[in-house]
Amino acid sequence: MSIKIAIIGSGPSAFYTVQNLLKADINCEIDIIEKIFSPYGLIRYGVAPDHQSTKNIIRVFERALLNENVQYFGNVEVNKTPSIEQLTNIYDAVVIATGMSKDRSLNINENEIKGCYGATEFVNWYNGHPHYKELNPNLNTKTAVIIGNGNVAIDCARLLVKNKEELQNSDITTYAHKSLLNSKIEKVYIIGRRGPLDAKFTTVEIREMGELLDCNAVLSNGTIRNIDQNLLNDDLAKQYKILTNFPELKNLKNDKKKIVEFKFYNSPVEILGNDQITGVKLKNNFSDKNDNEYNIIDCGILISAIGYEGNKIPEIKMDDSGMILHKDNIIKNGLYTVGWASRGPTGVIGTNKHDGAKVAQHIINDIKESNKPGRTKLKELIINNTIDYISKEEWILINKEEINRSTGSFPRSKFTSNEEVYHFLKNSK
Ligand code: NAP
């Protein structure tokens, strides 16, 4: 007998949980259930393709996946088949590690006008997520506006302005690579609703914006004058120094083809355009005196990178942001949650380490071996519902092929659709 554990989702928090369970050397059978064909979630589809060193953690997770006690069920969507209830009936422990993948809304008219995208859509598009490959964002425009002052906003801006040389060694998909290099974009605005000292960018990411080959990073005119020096503490001083290394627009000696402009204290209040976006109206938030001050930026694309929410899961209680309600990662006896689904969309990949260790420890402490069928019954449910799931062995083949078929300096050439994947698997048997 062994403890039967199901993990729903296959991103970093799922794999840190698996890793810790394996380390504990308990007698267990772990099944990772993922709704698309490929594992690794945010690492494969969220982390920017030009940040390969961050993606290296996949090698560690790969070792966990290859463990003989671990199996993988790709293209199996929990809540279609099987449900959470079915899983809790057949497994001793079930862990919900589904992350947060819905864009937070700007609560203006961004969904009514073409050319406005949430960061989930844009990031998944350039990273080759099978649900977003057809997005075809409008890059046939000179100006892009990005709303939000976090690292995701920076990722989107950087990808819009990098040149061919800078995209070498990335695992960007071929279609996104081609579209981005052919894009007409010359100017990208990054808009923050608060000031430079409130921005959530981390120093490495902001510094990178000053090192781009074809693009200057600048601050909007008046930015430095508006920074309250009294608020500078040790933590903020570094970020302040890097940001203020960028000139204000009026002082730019423009020697590069593209510009990223950081504009603070502005919030979007209306997307302009009839069918396709032609601009965005921003309200100045700097002081009460500017209560009625608005700016219009003409643009052909807007990306909203203002954070994420969780999707509803039937029978699971959540707060308004889609964060699962739990106590110390326990939803109820035998049902756990981990990662962004449990604590909201913040932190880097490594932040999930602690979560994964905690949930693994709960399982080790609380769960005793039983006669639950686990994997055998899961396979039966999947087969009875004619789901052609991707097994661990098939994923290994897909992964090898992605690496083998890549050309030049690209480390892999991702499969981006089920059609492609099943066609490849059929011909490789
Ligand atoms: P984030 O860091 O929480 O930033 C969200 C930004 O959106 C904030 O500037 C926030 O402003 C702004 N915002 C929220 N609601 C808004 C609204 N209604 N109007 C205008 N602005 C609004 O989120 P994120 O960029 O999505 O990143 C998520 C997590 O992943 C973060 O922890 C991030 O560090 C991490 N990440 C890391 C990397 C990396 O290490 N390279 C890359 C990508 C992501 P306020 O501060 O005013 O709320």
Coordinates of C-alpha atoms and ligand atoms in Angstrom, one line a residue:
M1 CA 0.0 0.0 0.0
S2 CA 1.1 3.5 -0.6
I3 CA -0.3 7.0 -0.1
K4 CA -2.1 8.2 -3.3
I5 CA -1.5 11.8 -4.0
A6 CA -3.0 13.9 -6.9
I7 CA -1.6 17.3 -7.7
I8 CA -3.8 19.5 -9.9
G9 CA -1.5 21.8 -12.0
S10 CA 2.1 21.4 -12.9
G11 CA 3.7 24.8 -12.3
P12 CA 6.4 25.7 -9.7
S13 CA 4.3 25.2 -6.6
A14 CA 3.1 21.8 -7.8
F15 CA 6.7 20.7 -8.5
Y16 CA 8.1 22.1 -5.2
T17 CA 5.4 20.0 -3.4
V18 CA 6.4 16.9 -5.4
Q19 CA 10.0 17.5 -4.7
N20 CA 9.5 17.7 -1.0
L21 CA 7.3 14.6 -0.9
L22 CA 10.0 12.6 -2.7
K23 CA 12.7 14.0 -0.4
A24 CA 10.7 12.6 2.6
D25 CA 11.1 9.1 1.2
I26 CA 7.6 8.1 2.1
N27 CA 5.8 5.3 0.3
C28 CA 3.7 7.2 -2.2
E29 CA 2.3 7.4 -5.7
I30 CA 2.1 11.0 -7.1
D31 CA 0.0 11.9 -10.1
I32 CA 0.4 15.3 -11.7
I33 CA -2.8 16.3 -13.6
E34 CA -2.4 19.2 -16.1
K35 CA -5.0 20.7 -18.3
I36 CA -2.7 21.3 -21.3
F37 CA -0.2 18.8 -22.9
S38 CA 2.9 20.3 -21.3
P39 CA 4.1 20.6 -17.7
Y40 CA 5.8 23.5 -15.9
G41 CA 3.0 26.1 -16.1
L42 CA 4.3 29.6 -15.3
I43 CA 8.0 28.6 -16.0
R44 CA 7.2 27.5 -19.5
Y45 CA 4.5 30.0 -20.3
G46 CA 5.0 33.0 -17.9
V47 CA 8.7 33.5 -17.5
A48 CA 9.9 35.6 -20.4
P49 CA 11.6 33.6 -23.2
D50 CA 14.8 35.7 -22.9
H51 CA 15.2 34.9 -19.2
Q52 CA 16.5 31.4 -19.8
S53 CA 18.4 31.3 -16.5
T54 CA 15.1 31.5 -14.6
K55 CA 13.8 28.7 -16.7
N56 CA 16.7 26.4 -15.6
I57 CA 14.7 25.3 -12.6
I58 CA 12.9 23.0 -15.0
R59 CA 15.9 20.7 -14.9
V60 CA 15.4 20.2 -11.2
F61 CA 11.7 19.6 -11.7
E62 CA 12.4 17.2 -14.5
R63 CA 14.3 15.0 -12.1
A64 CA 11.2 14.9 -9.8
L65 CA 9.0 14.1 -12.8
L66 CA 11.3 11.2 -13.9
N67 CA 11.0 9.6 -10.4
E68 CA 9.4 6.2 -10.8
N69 CA 6.7 7.1 -8.2
V70 CA 5.5 10.1 -10.2
Q71 CA 3.2 10.0 -13.2
Y72 CA 2.0 12.8 -15.5
F73 CA -1.5 13.2 -17.0
G74 CA -1.4 16.1 -19.5
N75 CA -4.5 17.3 -21.4
V76 CA -6.7 16.3 -18.5
E77 CA -8.9 19.2 -17.2
V78 CA -10.1 18.8 -13.7
N79 CA -13.7 19.9 -13.3
K80 CA -14.5 18.5 -16.7
T81 CA -13.3 15.0 -16.0
P82 CA -12.5 14.2 -13.3
S83 CA -14.1 16.6 -10.7
I84 CA -12.4 17.6 -7.5
E85 CA -14.9 15.4 -5.6
Q86 CA -14.0 12.4 -7.8
L87 CA -10.4 13.0 -7.1
T88 CA -10.8 13.3 -3.3
N89 CA -12.8 10.0 -3.4
I90 CA -10.0 8.1 -5.1
Y91 CA -6.9 9.8 -3.7
D92 CA -5.7 10.1 -0.1
A93 CA -4.5 13.7 -0.7
V94 CA -5.4 16.2 -3.4
V95 CA -3.4 19.4 -3.9
I96 CA -4.8 22.3 -5.9
A97 CA -1.9 24.1 -7.5
T98 CA -3.8 25.8 -10.4
G99 CA -2.2 29.3 -10.0
M100 CA -4.0 32.4 -11.1
S101 CA -4.4 32.9 -14.9
K102 CA -7.1 35.4 -15.4
D103 CA -6.2 39.1 -16.0
R104 CA -7.4 41.6 -13.4
S105 CA -9.8 44.0 -15.1
L106 CA -9.1 47.7 -15.6
N107 CA -12.9 48.1 -15.1
I108 CA -13.1 50.5 -18.1
N109 CA -14.1 49.6 -21.7
E110 CA -11.0 47.6 -22.5
N111 CA -13.0 44.5 -23.4
E112 CA -15.1 46.3 -26.0
I113 CA -12.3 47.5 -28.3
K114 CA -9.9 45.4 -30.4
G115 CA -6.2 45.8 -29.8
C116 CA -6.4 45.7 -25.9
Y117 CA -4.9 42.6 -24.4
G118 CA -4.4 41.3 -20.9
A119 CA -0.9 40.3 -20.0
T120 CA -2.0 36.7 -19.7
E121 CA -3.0 36.8 -23.3
F122 CA 0.1 38.6 -24.6
V123 CA 2.6 36.7 -22.5
N124 CA 1.1 33.3 -23.3
W125 CA 1.1 34.3 -26.9
Y126 CA 4.8 35.0 -27.2
N127 CA 5.5 31.9 -25.0
G128 CA 3.5 29.6 -27.3
H129 CA 0.6 28.5 -24.9
P130 CA -1.7 26.4 -27.1
H131 CA -4.8 28.5 -26.0
Y132 CA -3.3 31.8 -27.1
K133 CA -1.3 31.1 -30.3
E134 CA -4.0 32.6 -32.5
L135 CA -4.0 35.9 -30.6
N136 CA -2.2 37.8 -33.4
P137 CA -1.7 41.0 -31.4
N138 CA -1.7 44.2 -33.4
L139 CA 2.0 45.2 -33.8
N140 CA 1.3 47.2 -37.0
T141 CA 1.3 50.4 -35.0
K142 CA 4.0 52.9 -33.8
T143 CA 2.9 53.2 -30.2
A144 CA 2.1 50.6 -27.5
V145 CA 0.8 51.4 -24.0
I146 CA 1.4 49.1 -21.1
I147 CA -0.6 49.6 -17.9
G148 CA 1.0 48.5 -14.6
N149 CA 4.3 48.9 -12.8
G150 CA 5.2 45.3 -12.1
N151 CA 7.7 42.9 -13.6
V152 CA 5.1 41.6 -16.0
A153 CA 4.8 45.1 -17.5
I154 CA 8.5 45.2 -17.9
D155 CA 8.6 41.8 -19.5
C156 CA 6.0 42.8 -22.1
A157 CA 7.8 46.1 -22.8
R158 CA 11.2 44.4 -23.2
L159 CA 9.9 41.8 -25.6
L160 CA 8.3 44.6 -27.7
V161 CA 11.6 46.4 -28.2
K162 CA 14.3 43.8 -28.2
N163 CA 16.1 43.2 -31.5
K164 CA 17.1 40.0 -33.3
E165 CA 20.4 39.7 -31.5
E166 CA 18.8 40.1 -28.1
L167 CA 16.3 37.4 -28.8
Q168 CA 18.9 34.8 -29.6
N169 CA 19.2 32.0 -27.0
S170 CA 15.6 32.5 -26.1
D171 CA 12.9 29.9 -26.5
I172 CA 10.4 32.4 -28.0
T173 CA 8.0 30.7 -30.5
T174 CA 8.8 31.1 -34.2
Y175 CA 5.6 33.0 -34.9
A176 CA 6.1 35.5 -32.1
H177 CA 9.7 36.0 -33.0
K178 CA 8.7 36.8 -36.6
S179 CA 5.9 39.1 -35.6
L180 CA 7.9 41.0 -33.0
L181 CA 10.9 41.5 -35.3
N182 CA 8.5 42.8 -38.0
S183 CA 6.6 45.0 -35.6
K184 CA 6.3 48.7 -36.4
I185 CA 6.5 49.7 -32.7
E186 CA 8.9 52.5 -31.9
K187 CA 7.5 53.8 -28.7
V188 CA 6.3 52.0 -25.6
Y189 CA 4.7 53.7 -22.6
I190 CA 4.7 52.0 -19.2
I191 CA 2.0 53.6 -17.1
G192 CA 2.0 53.6 -13.3
R193 CA -1.0 54.8 -11.3
R194 CA 1.3 55.8 -8.4
G195 CA 4.9 57.1 -8.3
P196 CA 8.3 55.7 -9.1
L197 CA 8.9 54.8 -5.5
D198 CA 5.7 52.7 -5.4
A199 CA 6.6 50.7 -8.5
K200 CA 6.8 47.0 -8.0
F201 CA 9.6 46.4 -10.5
T202 CA 12.6 44.6 -9.1
T203 CA 16.1 46.1 -9.6
V204 CA 17.5 43.5 -12.0
E205 CA 14.5 43.9 -14.3
I206 CA 14.5 47.7 -14.3
R207 CA 18.3 47.7 -14.8
E208 CA 17.9 45.6 -17.9
M209 CA 15.7 48.3 -19.5
G210 CA 18.8 50.6 -19.5
E211 CA 20.9 48.0 -21.3
L212 CA 18.8 47.5 -24.5
L213 CA 20.6 47.6 -27.8
D214 CA 18.0 49.4 -29.9
C215 CA 16.0 51.2 -27.2
N216 CA 16.4 54.0 -24.8
A217 CA 14.6 54.0 -21.4
V218 CA 13.3 57.5 -20.4
L219 CA 11.2 59.1 -17.7
S220 CA 8.4 61.4 -18.6
N221 CA 9.2 65.1 -18.2
G222 CA 8.8 66.2 -14.6
T223 CA 9.2 62.8 -13.0
I224 CA 12.3 63.5 -11.0
R225 CA 10.9 66.8 -9.6
N226 CA 7.8 64.9 -8.3
I227 CA 9.8 62.3 -6.3
D228 CA 9.5 63.0 -2.6
Q229 CA 13.1 62.5 -1.4
N230 CA 11.9 62.2 2.2
L231 CA 10.3 58.8 1.3
L232 CA 13.6 57.3 0.2
N233 CA 14.8 54.5 2.5
D234 CA 17.5 51.9 2.0
D235 CA 15.3 49.5 0.1
L236 CA 14.0 52.2 -2.3
A237 CA 17.3 54.0 -2.8
K238 CA 18.7 51.3 -5.2
Q239 CA 15.6 51.4 -7.3
Y240 CA 15.5 55.2 -7.3
K241 CA 19.2 55.3 -8.4
I242 CA 18.6 53.0 -11.3
L243 CA 15.4 54.7 -12.4
T244 CA 16.9 58.2 -12.2
N245 CA 19.8 57.0 -14.3
F246 CA 17.3 57.2 -17.1
P247 CA 17.0 60.7 -18.5
E248 CA 13.8 62.6 -18.7
L249 CA 12.4 62.7 -22.2
K250 CA 13.5 66.3 -22.8
N251 CA 17.1 65.4 -22.0
L252 CA 17.3 62.3 -24.2
K253 CA 20.1 62.3 -26.7
N254 CA 18.2 60.0 -29.0
D255 CA 20.7 57.6 -30.5
K256 CA 18.5 54.5 -30.6
K257 CA 15.5 53.5 -32.8
K258 CA 13.0 52.9 -30.0
I259 CA 12.0 54.4 -26.7
V260 CA 10.3 53.1 -23.6
E261 CA 8.9 55.9 -21.5
F262 CA 8.0 55.4 -17.9
K263 CA 5.0 57.6 -17.0
F264 CA 3.9 57.7 -13.4
Y265 CA 0.8 59.0 -11.5
N266 CA -1.6 58.2 -14.4
S267 CA -4.6 55.9 -14.6
P268 CA -6.5 54.9 -17.7
V269 CA -10.1 56.0 -17.7
E270 CA -11.2 55.3 -21.3
I271 CA -10.0 53.4 -24.3
L272 CA -10.5 55.5 -27.4
G273 CA -11.6 54.1 -30.8
N274 CA -14.7 52.7 -32.4
D275 CA -13.8 49.1 -33.2
Q276 CA -10.0 49.2 -33.0
I277 CA -8.1 51.1 -30.3
T278 CA -6.7 54.5 -31.4
G279 CA -5.7 55.9 -28.0
V280 CA -6.1 55.8 -24.3
K281 CA -7.3 58.6 -22.0
L282 CA -5.3 58.9 -18.8
K283 CA -6.2 60.8 -15.6
N284 CA -3.3 62.5 -13.7
N285 CA -3.3 61.3 -10.1
F286 CA -0.4 63.4 -8.9
S287 CA -2.2 65.8 -6.7
D288 CA -5.7 67.1 -5.9
K289 CA -4.9 70.2 -7.9
N290 CA -4.8 68.1 -11.0
D291 CA -8.2 66.6 -10.4
N292 CA -9.4 67.4 -13.9
E293 CA -6.1 66.9 -15.8
Y294 CA -6.3 64.3 -18.5
N295 CA -3.8 63.2 -21.2
I296 CA -4.4 61.3 -24.3
I297 CA -1.8 58.9 -25.8
D298 CA -2.4 57.8 -29.3
C299 CA -1.7 54.1 -29.6
G300 CA -2.7 51.0 -31.6
I301 CA -2.2 48.4 -28.8
L302 CA -2.7 48.4 -25.1
I303 CA -1.5 45.7 -22.7
S304 CA -2.9 45.6 -19.2
A305 CA -0.4 44.1 -16.8
I306 CA -2.1 44.8 -13.5
G307 CA -2.0 41.4 -11.9
Y308 CA -4.0 38.3 -12.0
E309 CA -7.1 36.6 -10.5
G310 CA -8.0 32.9 -10.0
N311 CA -10.6 31.1 -12.0
K312 CA -13.6 29.8 -10.2
I313 CA -13.5 26.1 -9.2
P314 CA -16.8 24.5 -8.4
E315 CA -17.3 23.6 -4.8
I316 CA -14.1 25.4 -3.7
K317 CA -14.6 28.6 -1.6
M318 CA -12.7 31.6 -2.8
D319 CA -12.4 35.3 -2.1
D320 CA -13.4 38.0 -4.7
S321 CA -10.0 37.7 -6.4
G322 CA -10.3 34.0 -6.9
M323 CA -7.9 33.1 -4.1
I324 CA -8.8 29.8 -2.4
L325 CA -9.9 30.0 1.2
H326 CA -7.9 27.8 3.4
K327 CA -6.2 27.5 6.8
D328 CA -2.5 27.1 6.6
N329 CA -2.9 25.6 3.1
I330 CA -5.5 23.1 4.2
I331 CA -8.9 23.4 2.6
K332 CA -10.3 20.4 4.4
N333 CA -9.1 17.0 5.4
G334 CA -7.1 15.6 2.5
L335 CA -7.5 18.6 0.3
Y336 CA -4.8 21.2 0.1
T337 CA -3.8 24.3 -1.9
V338 CA -0.5 25.7 -2.8
G339 CA 1.2 28.6 -4.7
W340 CA -0.6 31.5 -6.3
A341 CA -4.0 29.8 -6.0
S342 CA -3.5 29.9 -2.2
R343 CA -1.7 33.2 -1.6
G344 CA -2.4 35.5 -4.6
P345 CA -0.2 36.4 -7.6
T346 CA 3.0 37.7 -6.0
G347 CA 6.5 36.5 -5.6
V348 CA 9.1 34.9 -7.8
I349 CA 9.4 31.2 -8.7
G350 CA 11.4 30.4 -5.6
T351 CA 8.7 31.9 -3.3
N352 CA 6.8 28.7 -4.0
K353 CA 9.5 26.6 -2.4
H354 CA 8.3 27.3 1.2
D355 CA 4.7 26.7 0.2
G356 CA 5.5 23.3 -1.4
A357 CA 7.5 22.2 1.6
K358 CA 4.6 23.2 3.9
V359 CA 2.0 21.3 2.0
A360 CA 4.2 18.2 1.6
Q361 CA 4.8 18.3 5.4
H362 CA 1.0 18.4 6.1
I363 CA 0.5 15.4 3.9
I364 CA 3.3 13.5 5.5
N365 CA 2.0 14.3 9.0
D366 CA -1.8 13.9 8.3
I367 CA -2.3 11.2 5.8
K368 CA -2.1 7.5 6.4
E369 CA -1.9 4.8 3.7
S370 CA -5.3 3.5 2.7
N371 CA -6.9 1.3 0.1
K372 CA -7.9 4.2 -2.2
P373 CA -7.2 3.2 -5.8
G374 CA -5.6 6.5 -7.0
R375 CA -3.9 6.2 -10.4
T376 CA -5.7 3.0 -11.5
K377 CA -9.1 4.6 -11.0
L378 CA -8.0 7.9 -12.5
K379 CA -6.9 6.1 -15.7
E380 CA -10.2 4.3 -15.8
L381 CA -12.1 7.6 -15.5
I382 CA -10.0 9.2 -18.2
I383 CA -10.3 6.3 -20.6
N384 CA -14.1 6.0 -20.0
N385 CA -14.4 9.6 -21.0
T386 CA -12.2 9.0 -24.2
I387 CA -9.6 11.5 -23.1
D388 CA -6.4 11.0 -25.0
Y389 CA -4.1 12.0 -22.2
I390 CA -0.4 12.8 -22.5
S391 CA 1.6 10.4 -20.3
K392 CA 5.0 11.1 -18.8
E393 CA 6.7 8.9 -21.5
E394 CA 5.0 10.9 -24.2
W395 CA 6.0 14.2 -22.6
I396 CA 9.6 12.9 -22.6
L397 CA 9.4 12.4 -26.3
I398 CA 7.8 15.8 -26.9
N399 CA 10.5 17.5 -24.8
K400 CA 13.3 15.7 -26.7
E401 CA 11.8 16.6 -30.0
E402 CA 11.4 20.3 -29.1
I403 CA 15.1 20.4 -28.3
N404 CA 16.2 18.3 -31.3
R405 CA 14.3 20.3 -33.9
S406 CA 15.4 23.8 -32.6
T407 CA 17.8 25.6 -34.9
G408 CA 20.5 28.3 -34.5
S409 CA 20.9 29.6 -31.0
F410 CA 17.4 28.7 -29.8
P411 CA 17.4 26.1 -27.1
R412 CA 14.0 24.6 -28.1
S413 CA 11.3 25.0 -30.6
K414 CA 8.0 24.6 -28.7
F415 CA 5.0 22.6 -29.8
T416 CA 2.1 25.0 -29.7
S417 CA -1.0 23.0 -30.4
N418 CA -2.5 19.6 -29.7
E419 CA -2.8 18.8 -33.4
E420 CA 1.0 19.2 -33.8
V421 CA 1.6 17.1 -30.6
Y422 CA -0.7 14.2 -31.5
H423 CA 0.6 14.2 -35.0
F424 CA 4.1 14.0 -33.8
L425 CA 3.3 11.2 -31.3
K426 CA 1.5 9.2 -33.9
N427 CA 4.4 9.3 -36.2
S428 CA 7.0 8.6 -33.5
K429 CA 5.4 5.3 -32.4
Ligands
NAP1 P1 2.6 43.2 -9.5 O1 4.0 43.1 -9.2 O2 1.6 43.0 -8.4 O3 2.3 44.6 -10.3 C1 1.0 44.9 -10.6 C2 1.0 46.4 -11.0 O4 -0.3 46.7 -11.5 C3 1.3 47.3 -9.8 O5 2.1 48.4 -10.3 C4 -0.1 47.9 -9.5 O6 -0.1 49.2 -8.9 C5 -0.7 47.9 -10.9 N1 -2.2 48.0 -10.8 C6 -3.0 47.1 -10.2 N2 -4.3 47.5 -10.4 C7 -4.3 48.6 -11.2 C8 -5.2 49.4 -11.9 N3 -6.5 49.2 -11.7 N4 -4.8 50.4 -12.6 C9 -3.5 50.7 -12.8 N5 -2.5 49.9 -12.3 C10 -2.9 48.9 -11.5 O7 2.1 42.1 -10.6 P2 2.8 41.4 -11.9 O8 3.6 42.4 -12.6 O9 1.7 40.8 -12.6 O10 3.7 40.3 -11.3 C11 3.2 39.2 -10.6 C12 4.3 38.6 -9.7 O11 5.2 37.9 -10.6 C13 5.2 39.6 -9.0 O12 5.5 39.2 -7.7 C14 6.4 39.8 -9.9 O13 7.6 40.2 -9.3 C15 6.5 38.3 -10.4 N6 7.3 38.3 -11.7 C16 8.6 38.3 -11.6 C17 9.4 38.4 -12.7 C18 10.9 38.3 -12.6 O14 11.4 38.1 -11.5 N7 11.6 38.6 -13.7 C19 8.8 38.5 -14.0 C20 7.4 38.5 -14.0 C21 6.7 38.5 -12.9 P3 -0.3 49.4 -7.3 O15 1.1 49.1 -6.8 O16 -0.6 50.8 -7.3 O17 -1.3 48.4 -6.9

